[in-house]
Amino acid sequence: MKARKSLWAGLTALILSASLLGGCGSSSNNEPAASNGNTADTGGSSAKPVTITLMMSGTKAPDGQDFVLDILPKLVKEKFPNVTLETSKYPDEQYITSVRTKLAAGQGPDIFLVFPRNASLAVNDMAKAGFTADLSDLTFLDNISTGAKEDMAYEGKQYAIPSGMDMLGVYYNQELFKQAGITEQPKDWPSFLEACQKLKDAGITPIVLGDKDPFFIQFGMYQIAANTVYPDDKEFDTKLQTGETSLTDPKWVKTVSMFKELYDKGYVIKNSLGLGSAQAAQNFIDGKAAMVFDGTWDYPTLTAKGASEFTRGFFALPANDAGKPTYIAAATSAGYAVNAKSENMDVAKEILNYWYDGQSDLFKEWVKSNTSISVYKDVPLNHELFKPVFDDYNNNGNSVYFPNQMWMTGVAEEMEAKFANIIGGQKTTPEEVTAAMDKKYKELAKSKK
Amino acid sequence: MNRTVMKKTMYFFAIPALVFYLIFWIFPILKLFQYSVTDYNGFSTDFNYIGLDNFKDLFASGTLGTSLWHTILYTVISVGLGNLIGLGLALMLNMNIRGKGFYRSISYIPTLFSAIVVGFIWSYVYMPDTGMITTLLSKIGFNTENINFLGNYSTALYSIIFVEIWKNIGTTMIIFLAGLQTVPKDLLEAGEIDGCGPWRLLRNIKLPLLATSVTINITLSLINGLKAFDFPFIMTSGGPGTSTNTLIFSIYKMAFTEQMFGKASALGILSFLFIMVITGIFVLNMNKREVSA
């Protein structure tokens, strides 16, 4: 009997402690809701308080106020006192994984960043899966250039707002070019190789690349591909999806071979596999190499003050044959989409309408913080350096997107790993590189179905 | 109150912990077995069961082979060298030298930094042309043009292993040092009276009594080496090419970059089995060698 009693006592204690724990949980759940109510009251608005969540990828601005983390929530609060905007930034890979998981669990953020076309977490996939809402009724869409809008549309409907455009190109050191006796900016592949040879003969390292960060390999490869794979066959990647063509196509082999040529002839800095992107940039701004392949987004890094003072120039890598136009590798940058399952979709759209209205303080702050080239009507080009290439882009329209925007994630990584073999002197042939890319593409396509 | 009943009641208090353990630890591991036979991509809820295709692909593609080989190299070298150097350091720091405490502290410092910090520092040490090592070498007149530790296929893996050893040497050393304190003075004195030189003292008295520390150290560094991930991830991203892809790094890449969770789970299970078997063999073997004073 006594034994029974203590058993019960034990059980009761256990249940009690369990319910205590439960109590903790629910009370802490209540708190944020209550404080939300308070903030709305002080705002003096009669509308009911709403919390909107926004997620994006990237890192916090190194100095001063970060647009997404600091300025955006403040300005939204000023305009819509009942709305609390909670913003968060994640590093790229974690971002993709966490947004996907949240969306799959039905707890996605109200507004989130998606990528153009067909990459991971890109418009096509998200719209097809019904995760992003149709934004065609937003008021400001007419102010955005058509090409950029198309990259963020699926089956004719707008699913995300393009926030700009990025180009790949060659940043070069004008003084070193003069020193080597290069009078004219190279216009095609033979003259580019000639310029490299002149630099090399003058004892200057022609090109520095940060191949220790494998993604750096894409900066050269995509610019060449824009001139070899796509000019005669704009639908290459669509054919790739249907299986009509493959990445082992001679045009891709040619692309890899041309890039390999730069390494074989010693135009790229020795030991590039030991340099990361930051170290490559340092080499360039210190005047130790004449050129670096990089994107417009790296403008701040590559124009920072280094050990040497010199004038920068920027051109698209002329991987074209003589007499043909140079194609620019240019692509729409990631932009915001609205969660199709958001309970506050109207509020989210209202915020976007205010954000991109072309005149509000919020819009001006956004333009100031945007590192991409604007695709918004009447917003001037952010950096003079890009003007020649940007004018060429606007006037001739010879541009090709980054191929990995049409690949599953993993193909570009395979290309990088295999091409690193070539850089490292592992006797890998361009054919083997494209074969590996093709194999990975098919493997991923299979697992995606 | 009856003591035995009291004891039984106590078991109920283990239930919450047990439930958490089962839900957050055992259940996910079992899930891994389920995912390994699917084409699950990590987020979509509809996936297909594809039998043993994942395992077949792994064996056919060569990823398993290369990353397994790198892992084995990584482990063997870091266990072997790490313990030898650790033991050497411990023996030296156990001698009666001036500033013993200072030396003990500085040899333990690398362990205190996180892998990220260590990896970052060493990336700069290894950097070609302007890195610390190349700068030093060129100051004393060597031609450093072709020195590229992390960017060269034949040196990248070894350069990383060296950092691993450098970082973990402190722990190994401390455990050996603690072990050395337990070696009874009278045994050593008896040995000396019987005419043992320093080498025989080490070989026949200190080492057998250190067997427990050896077991701990080898097991710890073995597990550390087999699950090597931090330094390949931080210092080389598995590169150049795939020359520093270890098992765990390959799993990470497969799951989070290529979004093939199913296949990554399969690789996870294979490495789980591999690590378990190797660790098991070692621990069982070494337990037999332990003696007590």
XYZ file of C-alpha atoms in Angstrom, chain B residues 17-278:
262
model
C 14.779 12.861 -21.598
C 14.267 9.532 -23.296
C 11.426 10.886 -25.388
C 13.525 13.840 -26.511
C 16.433 11.531 -27.255
C 14.241 9.248 -29.328
C 12.479 12.016 -31.226
C 15.449 14.247 -31.970
C 18.244 11.716 -32.248
C 17.196 8.135 -32.909
C 14.196 8.885 -35.108
C 16.138 11.145 -37.535
C 18.832 8.504 -37.831
C 16.231 5.916 -38.741
C 14.767 8.430 -41.197
C 18.163 8.525 -42.857
C 17.822 4.834 -43.642
C 14.440 5.515 -45.188
C 15.700 8.445 -47.289
C 18.653 6.464 -48.540
C 16.361 4.385 -50.754
C 14.447 7.380 -52.141
C 15.089 10.255 -54.520
C 14.189 12.776 -51.781
C 15.550 16.239 -52.584
C 15.470 17.713 -49.095
C 12.255 19.704 -49.153
C 9.595 18.351 -51.484
C 7.238 15.985 -49.705
C 6.588 13.729 -52.652
C 9.457 11.418 -53.411
C 9.791 7.974 -54.881
C 11.291 4.805 -53.533
C 14.004 3.782 -55.924
C 15.446 0.728 -54.205
C 19.196 0.488 -54.016
C 19.860 2.781 -56.978
C 21.536 5.385 -54.776
C 24.023 2.855 -53.467
C 24.658 1.478 -56.949
C 25.277 4.986 -58.299
C 27.671 5.716 -55.463
C 29.745 2.635 -56.141
C 29.684 3.233 -59.883
C 30.509 6.953 -59.893
C 33.821 6.896 -58.053
C 32.818 9.589 -55.562
C 32.808 6.987 -52.822
C 36.220 5.663 -53.813
C 38.032 8.993 -53.944
C 36.492 10.468 -50.837
C 37.025 7.245 -48.901
C 40.671 7.169 -49.931
C 41.164 10.806 -48.920
C 39.483 10.133 -45.590
C 41.685 7.118 -44.916
C 44.833 9.090 -45.775
C 43.642 11.960 -43.613
C 42.951 9.656 -40.699
C 46.085 7.528 -40.856
C 48.405 10.504 -41.092
C 46.673 12.664 -38.516
C 46.393 9.786 -36.027
C 49.969 8.621 -36.539
C 51.801 11.922 -36.647
C 49.462 13.658 -34.240
C 50.032 11.109 -31.525
C 53.769 10.828 -32.067
C 54.252 14.575 -31.913
C 51.813 14.872 -29.021
C 53.693 12.234 -27.071
C 57.017 13.863 -27.861
C 55.744 17.224 -26.687
C 54.286 15.718 -23.534
C 57.564 14.004 -22.683
C 59.491 17.212 -23.229
C 57.066 19.313 -21.220
C 57.177 16.749 -18.428
C 60.878 17.374 -17.932
C 62.131 19.808 -15.354
C 62.757 22.837 -17.517
C 62.442 26.497 -16.761
C 59.186 28.111 -17.903
C 57.417 24.771 -18.140
C 53.997 26.340 -17.536
C 54.553 28.875 -20.288
C 55.499 26.233 -22.842
C 52.585 24.061 -21.824
C 50.209 26.974 -22.335
C 51.465 27.979 -25.748
C 51.334 24.448 -27.087
C 47.709 24.272 -25.978
C 46.659 27.598 -27.503
C 45.902 26.361 -31.071
C 43.240 24.078 -29.626
C 41.383 27.028 -28.176
C 40.670 28.669 -31.528
C 37.682 27.589 -33.577
C 38.325 25.710 -36.796
C 37.109 28.701 -38.812
C 39.750 30.977 -37.336
C 42.505 28.416 -37.711
C 41.502 27.639 -41.288
C 41.464 31.283 -42.204
C 44.844 32.024 -40.642
C 46.444 29.063 -42.339
C 44.976 30.017 -45.725
C 47.100 33.132 -45.462
C 50.113 31.231 -44.208
C 49.892 28.913 -47.219
C 49.080 31.589 -49.790
C 51.355 31.543 -52.832
C 53.691 34.498 -53.510
C 52.771 36.650 -50.534
C 51.913 34.040 -47.915
C 53.953 33.658 -44.733
C 55.842 30.536 -45.758
C 56.697 31.740 -49.257
C 57.781 35.125 -47.939
C 60.097 33.496 -45.411
C 61.507 31.105 -47.988
C 62.139 33.823 -50.538
C 63.877 35.966 -47.872
C 66.428 33.207 -47.374
C 66.896 32.866 -51.089
C 64.658 30.030 -52.241
C 62.781 30.172 -55.531
C 59.156 30.198 -54.398
C 57.530 30.613 -57.768
C 56.160 27.104 -57.876
C 55.175 26.768 -54.255
C 51.414 26.512 -53.987
C 50.385 24.405 -51.026
C 46.602 24.514 -51.274
C 46.369 24.893 -55.040
C 48.471 21.914 -55.978
C 46.880 18.519 -56.416
C 49.705 16.655 -54.769
C 50.096 18.866 -51.700
C 46.635 20.217 -50.862
C 45.488 17.239 -48.805
C 48.734 17.019 -46.827
C 48.730 20.748 -46.151
C 45.277 20.428 -44.646
C 46.227 17.386 -42.593
C 49.103 19.365 -41.167
C 46.706 22.062 -39.963
C 44.471 19.413 -38.432
C 47.448 18.040 -36.510
C 48.569 21.521 -35.480
C 45.130 22.328 -34.132
C 44.621 19.091 -32.215
C 48.103 18.625 -30.848
C 47.190 20.479 -27.662
C 44.484 18.029 -26.675
C 46.658 15.024 -27.419
C 49.524 16.535 -25.490
C 47.425 17.352 -22.428
C 46.055 13.817 -22.221
C 49.543 12.313 -22.478
C 50.844 14.795 -19.948
C 48.101 13.842 -17.512
C 48.907 10.193 -18.127
C 52.580 10.822 -17.388
C 51.694 12.289 -13.980
C 50.187 8.956 -12.992
C 53.412 7.028 -13.662
C 54.633 6.202 -10.139
C 58.022 7.688 -9.255
C 59.103 4.557 -7.397
C 58.721 2.441 -10.527
C 60.923 4.848 -12.454
C 63.471 4.907 -9.634
C 63.451 1.124 -9.492
C 64.077 1.068 -13.200
C 66.967 3.472 -12.889
C 68.541 1.413 -10.116
C 68.228 -1.645 -12.331
C 70.218 0.268 -14.934
C 67.606 1.419 -17.448
C 68.592 4.221 -19.779
C 66.046 6.912 -20.749
C 64.923 4.920 -23.802
C 64.225 1.753 -21.831
C 62.454 3.735 -19.123
C 60.174 5.064 -21.827
C 59.743 1.817 -23.689
C 59.243 -0.519 -20.749
C 57.728 1.602 -18.009
C 56.197 4.832 -19.243
C 54.581 3.596 -22.462
C 52.835 0.539 -20.978
C 51.464 2.728 -18.199
C 50.353 5.303 -20.748
C 48.260 2.715 -22.599
C 44.992 4.232 -21.376
C 45.983 7.656 -22.645
C 47.065 6.103 -25.927
C 43.664 4.467 -26.304
C 41.847 7.711 -25.592
C 44.054 9.737 -27.889
C 43.990 7.329 -30.785
C 40.238 6.856 -30.544
C 39.604 10.593 -30.360
C 41.856 11.485 -33.254
C 40.559 8.511 -35.217
C 36.990 9.743 -34.968
C 38.190 13.269 -35.645
C 39.980 12.179 -38.785
C 37.195 9.972 -40.096
C 34.685 12.767 -39.850
C 37.042 15.406 -41.262
C 35.027 18.253 -42.698
C 35.983 21.673 -41.282
C 39.336 22.222 -42.927
C 38.480 20.954 -46.410
C 35.361 23.117 -46.219
C 37.070 26.266 -44.965
C 40.429 26.090 -46.654
C 39.889 24.486 -50.067
C 36.154 23.851 -50.634
C 37.190 20.292 -51.429
C 39.466 21.501 -54.200
C 41.482 21.793 -56.278
C 39.148 19.584 -58.285
C 38.125 16.883 -55.863
C 41.526 16.382 -54.319
C 40.457 17.260 -50.767
C 36.942 15.812 -50.814
C 36.516 13.763 -47.669
C 33.532 11.523 -46.938
C 31.668 14.073 -44.873
C 32.478 16.874 -47.294
C 31.061 14.818 -50.159
C 27.894 14.181 -48.159
C 27.521 17.884 -47.487
C 28.053 18.794 -51.128
C 25.622 16.168 -52.339
C 22.898 17.132 -49.882
C 23.119 20.891 -49.756
C 24.598 21.951 -53.082
C 23.234 19.345 -55.436
C 20.071 18.762 -53.432
C 20.239 14.998 -53.671
C 19.335 14.163 -50.093
C 18.506 10.601 -50.950
C 21.914 9.860 -52.351
C 23.608 11.845 -49.590
C 21.740 9.737 -47.017
C 23.006 6.606 -48.708
C 26.564 7.913 -48.540
C 25.935 8.898 -44.924
C 24.937 5.356 -44.050
C 27.973 3.909 -45.761
C 30.312 6.250 -43.895
C 28.460 5.592 -40.651
C 29.108 1.862 -41.060
C 32.694 2.486 -42.074
C 33.463 4.751 -39.119
C 31.770 2.364 -36.707
C 33.671 -0.685 -37.906
C 37.071 1.036 -37.865
